[in-house]
Coordinates of C-alpha atoms in Angstrom, one line a residue:
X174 CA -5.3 19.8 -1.8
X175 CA -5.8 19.2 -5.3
X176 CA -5.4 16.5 -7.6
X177 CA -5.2 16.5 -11.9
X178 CA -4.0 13.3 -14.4
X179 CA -3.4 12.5 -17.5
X180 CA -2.6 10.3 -19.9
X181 CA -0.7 10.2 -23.6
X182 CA -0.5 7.5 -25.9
X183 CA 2.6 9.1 -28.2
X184 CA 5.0 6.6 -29.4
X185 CA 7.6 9.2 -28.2
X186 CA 7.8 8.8 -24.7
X187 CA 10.0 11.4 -23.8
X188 CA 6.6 13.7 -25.8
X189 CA 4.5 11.8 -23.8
X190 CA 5.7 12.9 -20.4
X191 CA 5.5 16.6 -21.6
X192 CA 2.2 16.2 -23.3
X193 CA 0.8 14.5 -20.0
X194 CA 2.7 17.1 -17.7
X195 CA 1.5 19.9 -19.4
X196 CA -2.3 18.6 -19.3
X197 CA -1.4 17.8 -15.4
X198 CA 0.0 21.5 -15.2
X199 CA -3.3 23.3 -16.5
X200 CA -5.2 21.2 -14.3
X201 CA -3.8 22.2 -10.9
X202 CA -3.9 25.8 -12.1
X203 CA -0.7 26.3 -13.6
X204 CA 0.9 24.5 -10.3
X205 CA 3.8 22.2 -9.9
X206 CA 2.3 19.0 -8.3
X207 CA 4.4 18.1 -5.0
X208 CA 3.7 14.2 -5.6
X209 CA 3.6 12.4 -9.4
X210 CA 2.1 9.8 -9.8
X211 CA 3.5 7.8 -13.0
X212 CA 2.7 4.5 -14.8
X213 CA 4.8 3.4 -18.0
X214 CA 3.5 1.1 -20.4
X215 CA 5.5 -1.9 -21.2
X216 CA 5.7 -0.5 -24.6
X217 CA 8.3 2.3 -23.6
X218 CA 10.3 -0.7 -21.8
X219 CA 13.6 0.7 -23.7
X220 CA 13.0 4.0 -22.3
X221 CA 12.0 3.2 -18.1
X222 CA 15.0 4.3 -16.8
X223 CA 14.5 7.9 -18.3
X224 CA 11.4 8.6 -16.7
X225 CA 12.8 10.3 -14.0
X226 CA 14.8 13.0 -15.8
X227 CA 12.3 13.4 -17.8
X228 CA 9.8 14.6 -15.4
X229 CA 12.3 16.5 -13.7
X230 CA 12.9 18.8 -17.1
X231 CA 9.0 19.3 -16.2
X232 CA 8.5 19.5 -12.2
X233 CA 12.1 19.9 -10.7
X234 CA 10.8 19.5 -7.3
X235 CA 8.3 16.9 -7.4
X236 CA 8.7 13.6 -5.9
X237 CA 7.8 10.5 -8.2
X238 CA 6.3 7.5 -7.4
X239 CA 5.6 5.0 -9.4
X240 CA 5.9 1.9 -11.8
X241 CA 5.9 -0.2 -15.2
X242 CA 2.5 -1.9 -16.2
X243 CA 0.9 -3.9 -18.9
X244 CA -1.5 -1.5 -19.4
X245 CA -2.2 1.9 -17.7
X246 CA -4.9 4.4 -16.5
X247 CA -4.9 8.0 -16.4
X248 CA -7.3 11.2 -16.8
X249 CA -10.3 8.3 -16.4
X250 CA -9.0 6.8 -19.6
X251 CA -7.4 2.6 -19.7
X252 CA -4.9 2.1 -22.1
X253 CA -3.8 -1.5 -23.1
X254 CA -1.4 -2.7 -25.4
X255 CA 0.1 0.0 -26.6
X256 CA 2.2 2.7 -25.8
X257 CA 0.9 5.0 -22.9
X258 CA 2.1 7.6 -19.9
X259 CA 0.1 7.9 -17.2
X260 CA 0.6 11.2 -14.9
X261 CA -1.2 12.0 -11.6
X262 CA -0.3 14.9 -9.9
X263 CA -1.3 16.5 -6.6
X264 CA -0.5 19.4 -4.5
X265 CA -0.5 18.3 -1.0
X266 CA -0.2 20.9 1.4
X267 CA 0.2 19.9 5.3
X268 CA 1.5 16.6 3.9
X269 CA 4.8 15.2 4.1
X270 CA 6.2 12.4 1.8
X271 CA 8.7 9.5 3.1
X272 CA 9.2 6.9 0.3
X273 CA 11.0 3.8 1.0
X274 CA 12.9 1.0 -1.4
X275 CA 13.4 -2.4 0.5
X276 CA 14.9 -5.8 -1.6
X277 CA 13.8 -9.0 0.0
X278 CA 16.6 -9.2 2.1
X279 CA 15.7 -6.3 3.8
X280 CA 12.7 -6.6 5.2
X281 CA 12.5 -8.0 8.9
X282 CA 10.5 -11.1 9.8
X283 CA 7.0 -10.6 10.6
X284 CA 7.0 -10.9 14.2
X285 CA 10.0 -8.8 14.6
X286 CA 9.7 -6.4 17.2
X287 CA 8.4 -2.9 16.0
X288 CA 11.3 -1.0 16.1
X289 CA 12.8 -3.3 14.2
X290 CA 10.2 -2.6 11.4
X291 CA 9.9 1.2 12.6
X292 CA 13.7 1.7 11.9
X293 CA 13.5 -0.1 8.5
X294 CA 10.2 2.4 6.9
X295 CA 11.4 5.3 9.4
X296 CA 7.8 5.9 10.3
X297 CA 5.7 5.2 13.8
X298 CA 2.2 4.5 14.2
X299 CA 2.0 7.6 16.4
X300 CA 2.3 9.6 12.8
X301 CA -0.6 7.7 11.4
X302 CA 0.6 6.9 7.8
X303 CA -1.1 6.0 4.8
X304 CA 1.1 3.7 2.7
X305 CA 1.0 3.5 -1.2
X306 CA 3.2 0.0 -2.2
X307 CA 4.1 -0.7 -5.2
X308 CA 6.2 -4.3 -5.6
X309 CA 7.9 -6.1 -8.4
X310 CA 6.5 -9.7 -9.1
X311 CA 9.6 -11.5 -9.5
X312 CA 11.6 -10.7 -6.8
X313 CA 9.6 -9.7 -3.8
X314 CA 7.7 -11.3 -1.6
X315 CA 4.6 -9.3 -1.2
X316 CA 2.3 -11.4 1.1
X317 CA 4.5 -11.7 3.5
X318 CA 5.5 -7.6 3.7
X319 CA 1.5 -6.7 4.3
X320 CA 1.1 -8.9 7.0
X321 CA 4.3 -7.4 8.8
X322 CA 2.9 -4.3 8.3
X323 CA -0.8 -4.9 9.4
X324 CA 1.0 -6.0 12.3
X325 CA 2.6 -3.0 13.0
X326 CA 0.6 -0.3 11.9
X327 CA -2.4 -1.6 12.1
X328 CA -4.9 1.3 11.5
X329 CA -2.9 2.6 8.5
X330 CA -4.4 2.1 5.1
X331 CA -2.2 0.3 2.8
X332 CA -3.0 -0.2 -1.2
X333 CA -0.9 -0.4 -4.7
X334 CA -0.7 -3.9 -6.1
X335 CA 2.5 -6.0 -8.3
X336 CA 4.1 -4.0 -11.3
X337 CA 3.4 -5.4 -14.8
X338 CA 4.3 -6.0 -17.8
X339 CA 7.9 -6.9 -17.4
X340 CA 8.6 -10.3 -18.8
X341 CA 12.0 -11.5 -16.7
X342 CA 13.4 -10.3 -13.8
X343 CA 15.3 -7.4 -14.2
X344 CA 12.6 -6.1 -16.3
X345 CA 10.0 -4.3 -13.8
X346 CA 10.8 -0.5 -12.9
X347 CA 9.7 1.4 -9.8
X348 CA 9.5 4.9 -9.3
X349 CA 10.6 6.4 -6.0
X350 CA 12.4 10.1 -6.0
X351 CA 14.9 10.4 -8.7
X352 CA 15.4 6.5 -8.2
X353 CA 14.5 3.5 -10.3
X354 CA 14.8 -0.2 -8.9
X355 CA 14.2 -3.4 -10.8
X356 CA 13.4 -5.3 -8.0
X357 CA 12.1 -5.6 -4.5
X358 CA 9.3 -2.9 -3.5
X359 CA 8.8 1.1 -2.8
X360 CA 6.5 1.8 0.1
X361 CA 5.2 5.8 -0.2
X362 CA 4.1 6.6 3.5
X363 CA 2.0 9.7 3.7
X364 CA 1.2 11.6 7.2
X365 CA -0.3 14.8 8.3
X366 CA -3.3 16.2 6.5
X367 CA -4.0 13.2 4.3
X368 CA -6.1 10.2 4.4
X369 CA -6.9 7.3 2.2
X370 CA -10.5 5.0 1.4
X371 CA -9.7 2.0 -0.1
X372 CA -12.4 0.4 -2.0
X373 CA -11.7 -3.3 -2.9
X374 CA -14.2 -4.8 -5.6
X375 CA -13.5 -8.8 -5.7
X376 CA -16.4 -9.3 -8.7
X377 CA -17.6 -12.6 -7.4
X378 CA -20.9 -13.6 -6.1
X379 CA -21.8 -16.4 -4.1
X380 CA -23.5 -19.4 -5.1
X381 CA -24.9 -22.4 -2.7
X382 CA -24.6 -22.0 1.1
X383 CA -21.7 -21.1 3.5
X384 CA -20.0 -24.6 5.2
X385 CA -17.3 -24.8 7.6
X386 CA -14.7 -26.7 6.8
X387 CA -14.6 -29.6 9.1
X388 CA -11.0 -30.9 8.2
X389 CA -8.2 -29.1 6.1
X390 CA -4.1 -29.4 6.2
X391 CA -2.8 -26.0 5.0
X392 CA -4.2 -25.6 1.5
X393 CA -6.0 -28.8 1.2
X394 CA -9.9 -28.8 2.1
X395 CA -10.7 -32.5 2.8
X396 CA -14.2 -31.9 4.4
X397 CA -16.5 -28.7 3.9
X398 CA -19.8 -30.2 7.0
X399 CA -18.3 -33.5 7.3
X400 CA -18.5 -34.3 3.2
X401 CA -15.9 -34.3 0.8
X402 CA -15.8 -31.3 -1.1
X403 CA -16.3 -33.5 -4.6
X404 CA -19.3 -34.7 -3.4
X405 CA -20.3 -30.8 -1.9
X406 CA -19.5 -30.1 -5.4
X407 CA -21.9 -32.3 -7.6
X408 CA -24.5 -31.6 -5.2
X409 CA -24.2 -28.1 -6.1
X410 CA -23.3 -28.7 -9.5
X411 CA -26.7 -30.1 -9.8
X412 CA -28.9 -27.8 -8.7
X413 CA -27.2 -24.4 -10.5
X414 CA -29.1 -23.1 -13.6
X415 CA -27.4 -23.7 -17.3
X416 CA -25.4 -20.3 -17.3
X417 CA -24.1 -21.2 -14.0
X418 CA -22.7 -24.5 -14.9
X419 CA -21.1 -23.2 -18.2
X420 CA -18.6 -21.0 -15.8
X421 CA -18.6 -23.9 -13.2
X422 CA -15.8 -25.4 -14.9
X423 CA -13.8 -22.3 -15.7
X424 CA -14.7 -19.5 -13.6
X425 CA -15.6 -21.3 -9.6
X426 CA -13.8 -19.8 -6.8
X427 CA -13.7 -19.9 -2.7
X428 CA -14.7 -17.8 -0.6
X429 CA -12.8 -17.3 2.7
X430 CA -15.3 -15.2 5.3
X431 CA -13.6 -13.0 7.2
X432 CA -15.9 -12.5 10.2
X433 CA -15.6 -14.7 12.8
X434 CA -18.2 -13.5 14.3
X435 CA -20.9 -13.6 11.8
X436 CA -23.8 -16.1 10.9
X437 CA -24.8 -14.4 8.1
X438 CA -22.5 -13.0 5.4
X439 CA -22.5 -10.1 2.8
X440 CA -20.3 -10.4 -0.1
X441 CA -18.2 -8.1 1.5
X442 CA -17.3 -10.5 4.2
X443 CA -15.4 -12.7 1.7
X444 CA -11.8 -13.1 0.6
X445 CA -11.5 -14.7 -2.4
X446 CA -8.9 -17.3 -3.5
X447 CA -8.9 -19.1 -6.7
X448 CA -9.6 -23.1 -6.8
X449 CA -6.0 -24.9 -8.4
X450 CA -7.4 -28.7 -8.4
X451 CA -9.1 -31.6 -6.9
X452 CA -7.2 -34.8 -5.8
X453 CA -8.8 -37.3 -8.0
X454 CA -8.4 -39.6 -5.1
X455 CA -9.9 -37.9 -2.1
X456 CA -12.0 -35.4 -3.9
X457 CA -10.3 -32.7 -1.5
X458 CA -9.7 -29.3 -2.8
X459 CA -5.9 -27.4 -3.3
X460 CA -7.0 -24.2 -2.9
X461 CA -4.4 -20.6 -3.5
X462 CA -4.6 -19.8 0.3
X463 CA -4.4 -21.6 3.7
X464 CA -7.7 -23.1 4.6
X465 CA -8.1 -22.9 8.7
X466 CA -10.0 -25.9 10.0
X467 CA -13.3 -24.9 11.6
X468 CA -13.7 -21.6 8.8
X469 CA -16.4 -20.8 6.7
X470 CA -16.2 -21.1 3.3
X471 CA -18.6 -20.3 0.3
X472 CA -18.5 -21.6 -3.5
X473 CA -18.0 -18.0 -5.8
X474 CA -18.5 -17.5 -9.4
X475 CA -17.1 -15.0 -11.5
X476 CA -17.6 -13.6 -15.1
X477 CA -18.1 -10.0 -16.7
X478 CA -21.7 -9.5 -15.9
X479 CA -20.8 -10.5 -12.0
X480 CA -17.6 -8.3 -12.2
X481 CA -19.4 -5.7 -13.1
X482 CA -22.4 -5.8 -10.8
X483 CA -20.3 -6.0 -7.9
X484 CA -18.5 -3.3 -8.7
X485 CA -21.7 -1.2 -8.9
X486 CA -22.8 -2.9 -5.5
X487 CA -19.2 -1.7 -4.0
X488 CA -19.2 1.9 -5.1
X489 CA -22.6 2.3 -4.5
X490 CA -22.1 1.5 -0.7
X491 CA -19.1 3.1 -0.5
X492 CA -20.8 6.3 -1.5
X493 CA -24.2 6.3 0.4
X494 CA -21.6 6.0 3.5
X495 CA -18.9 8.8 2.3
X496 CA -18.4 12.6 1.4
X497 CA -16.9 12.5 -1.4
X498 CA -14.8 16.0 -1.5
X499 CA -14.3 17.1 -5.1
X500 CA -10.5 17.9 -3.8
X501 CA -9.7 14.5 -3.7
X502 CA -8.0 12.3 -6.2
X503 CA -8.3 8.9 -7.2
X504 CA -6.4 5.6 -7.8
X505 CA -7.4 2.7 -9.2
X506 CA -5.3 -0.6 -9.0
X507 CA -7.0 -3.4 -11.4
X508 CA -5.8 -7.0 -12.7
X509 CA -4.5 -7.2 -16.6
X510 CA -7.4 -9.9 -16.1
X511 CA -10.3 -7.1 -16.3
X512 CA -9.8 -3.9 -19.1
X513 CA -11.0 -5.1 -22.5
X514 CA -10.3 -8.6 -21.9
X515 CA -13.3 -9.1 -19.4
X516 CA -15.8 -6.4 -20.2
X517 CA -15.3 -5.7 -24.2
X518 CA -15.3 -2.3 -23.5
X519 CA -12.4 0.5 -22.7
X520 CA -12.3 2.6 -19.5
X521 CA -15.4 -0.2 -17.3
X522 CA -14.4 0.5 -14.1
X523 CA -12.8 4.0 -14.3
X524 CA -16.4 4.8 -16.2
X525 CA -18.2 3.4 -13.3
X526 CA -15.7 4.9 -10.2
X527 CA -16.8 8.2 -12.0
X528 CA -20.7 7.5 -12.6
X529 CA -21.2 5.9 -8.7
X530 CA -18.8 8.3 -6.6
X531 CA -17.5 11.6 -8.3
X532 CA -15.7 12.9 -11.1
X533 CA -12.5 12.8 -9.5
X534 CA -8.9 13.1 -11.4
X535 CA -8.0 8.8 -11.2
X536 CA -5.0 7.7 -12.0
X537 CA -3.9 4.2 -12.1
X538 CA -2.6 0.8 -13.8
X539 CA -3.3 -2.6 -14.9
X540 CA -1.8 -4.9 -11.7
X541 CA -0.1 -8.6 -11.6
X542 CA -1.6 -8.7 -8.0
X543 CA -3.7 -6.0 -6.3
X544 CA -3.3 -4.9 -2.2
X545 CA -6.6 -4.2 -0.4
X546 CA -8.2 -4.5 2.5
X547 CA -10.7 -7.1 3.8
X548 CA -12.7 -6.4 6.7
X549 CA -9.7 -5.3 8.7
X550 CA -7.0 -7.4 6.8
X551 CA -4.6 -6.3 3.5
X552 CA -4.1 -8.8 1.1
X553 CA -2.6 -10.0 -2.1
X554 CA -5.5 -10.0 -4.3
X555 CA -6.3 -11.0 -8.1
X556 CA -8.8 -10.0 -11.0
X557 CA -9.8 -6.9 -8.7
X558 CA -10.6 -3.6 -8.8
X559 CA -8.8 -1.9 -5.9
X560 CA -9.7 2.2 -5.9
X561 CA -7.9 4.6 -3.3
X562 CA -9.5 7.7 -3.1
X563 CA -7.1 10.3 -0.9
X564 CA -8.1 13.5 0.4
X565 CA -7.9 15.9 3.6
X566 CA -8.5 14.5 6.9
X567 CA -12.1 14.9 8.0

């Protein structure tokens, strides 16, 4: 296995693709890659449907996968607003490629039987796939999909996240083969000598102490240990230090734990979902998830200095626990709500993937919504940092 990317920032895009393809080229020692990897600014948005032919005057046997984004990573390097190709390419021996296009309509219900949802991806759990997904925002229905597929194949990795930088529907452009779709989702299952990590970095941290929620309707919290979580709130409110309260207003969060089983939590153990109001009546909470009565919850902050310690807490667990092969490649799925906007600084968390784990070729873009495990779960995530490092089987 080997892995090299790249990316170009000529306004040309059709010199882009052969710029990046040739950087890609040297770097798997004058190989054609067997899988590309692409990512197209939305600045080349008059040019998405040529992407394919292009690389094809390059690699004419390569499969492509891939999409449009707001802003896109490649050779380490994240480019936002302006005009960029990013190109990962890898030479997968022992591997074999299946991709698969589905529109809404197509895919079954969740609780379909498995052969329903076999037939549709034309892969079995017996060929233990890693799945790369890659979804437009407008059209698709991503939630649902994952959980379907947890369901089914529930030991395979699964990560990718929403295309970007479309502004209507119709706009967004996915990759697979020769192919591009402006709607639904392409799902890229890998089998045979291949295996994914997924590293999910939510960049919260906790403040106060985990409740359980003692009455909730869907995604109303009326009651985190019997109080109303206005009143939950001031408490806290009041006992925070001043930098704390500044973000209190702008920047608080829940925290979902994800172990049932626990009774004390890591930050790990946490999904985070973002806070849309309180009833002014009943001080309850409307939270961007359902709430399960009898859950634990616990109050999250977020800003760039939190972002970017977890980030360094994440990577540096994932590597104290991993070998980290230097064949492997990298791909990094992050929310157009981190880059520049959040840090201040180009190229944070490709920087840091490459400072905590290894030097690895990562390839990636800027995400409307990013897919990621937690605990033993994939979900829809937002203003994360989801990496995918892929390599042999051990």
């Amino acid at each position: 296995m080997r892995w090299a990317s790249a990316v170009d920032t000529d306004n040309s895009l059709r010199a882009a693709v052969e710029h990046a393809a040739e950087t890609v080229f040297l770097g798997l020692g004058r190989q054609e890659p067997d899988l590309a990897i692409v990512f197209v600014s939305a600045e080349h948005a008059a040019h998405f449907d040529a992407v394919p032919a292009l690389l094809q005057r390059e690699f004419e046997n390569v499969f492509i996968f891939g999409c449009c984004g707001g802003g896109v990573i490649g050779g380490g390097r994240e480019i936002e607003d302006r005009p960029a190709f990013s190109l990962t390419g890898a030479i997968l021996p022992g591997v074999r490629l299946k991709g698969t296009h589905l529109d809404a309509a197509q895919v079954p219900p969740v609780y379909a039987e498995a052969r329903v949802w076999e037939d549709v991806l034309r892969i079995t759990p017996s060929q233990q796939p890693s799945f790369l997904l890659l979804a437009d925002p407008f059209s698709f229905e991503a939630e649902t999909f994952i959980r379907g597929l947890d369901r089914i194949y529930p030991l395979a990795p699964k990560i990718g996240g929403l295309a970007s930088g479309a502004r209507q529907v119709g706009g967004t452009a996915l990759y697979l083969g020769n192919q591009v779709y402006h709607s639904g989702c392409i799902a890229l299952a890998l089998t045979g000598n291949i295996d994914i990590d997924m590293v999910v970095a939510q960049g919260c941290r906790a403040i106060g102490a985990p409740m359980f929620v003692t009455s909730a309707h869907e995604n109303l919290v009326r009651e985190l240990d019997g109080r109303s979580p206005r009143d939950v709130l001031s408490a806290l409110f009041e006992r925070l230090p001043a930098p704390d309260r500044e973000l209190f207003s702008q920047s608080l969060h829940l925290g979902m734990a994800m172990r049932t089983d626990a009774s004390e939590f890591t930050p790990g153990d946490f999904l985070i979902r973002s806070i849309l109001g309180m009833d002014p009546q009943s001080g309850a909470l409307w939270v961007s998830a359902n709430v399960p009565a009898n859950s634990v919850v616990q109050f999250h902050l977020r800003d760039a200095a939190t972002s970017a310690l977890d980030l360094e807490r994440t990577l540096t667990a994932y590597r104290a626990s991993h070998i980290v092969s230097p064949d492997s490649g990298a791909l990094l799925f992050s929310c157009h709500g981190r880059g520049i906007g959040l840090y201040g600084q180009a190229d944070h968390d490709s920087n840091a993937f490459r400072r905590l784990v290894a030097d690895l070729p990562i390839g990636g873009f800027f995400c409307d919504g990013e897919f990621g495990p937690i605990q033993n779960s994939t979900f829809l995530h937002s203003y994360t940092s989801a990496f995918a490092v892929i390599h042999e089987k051990k």
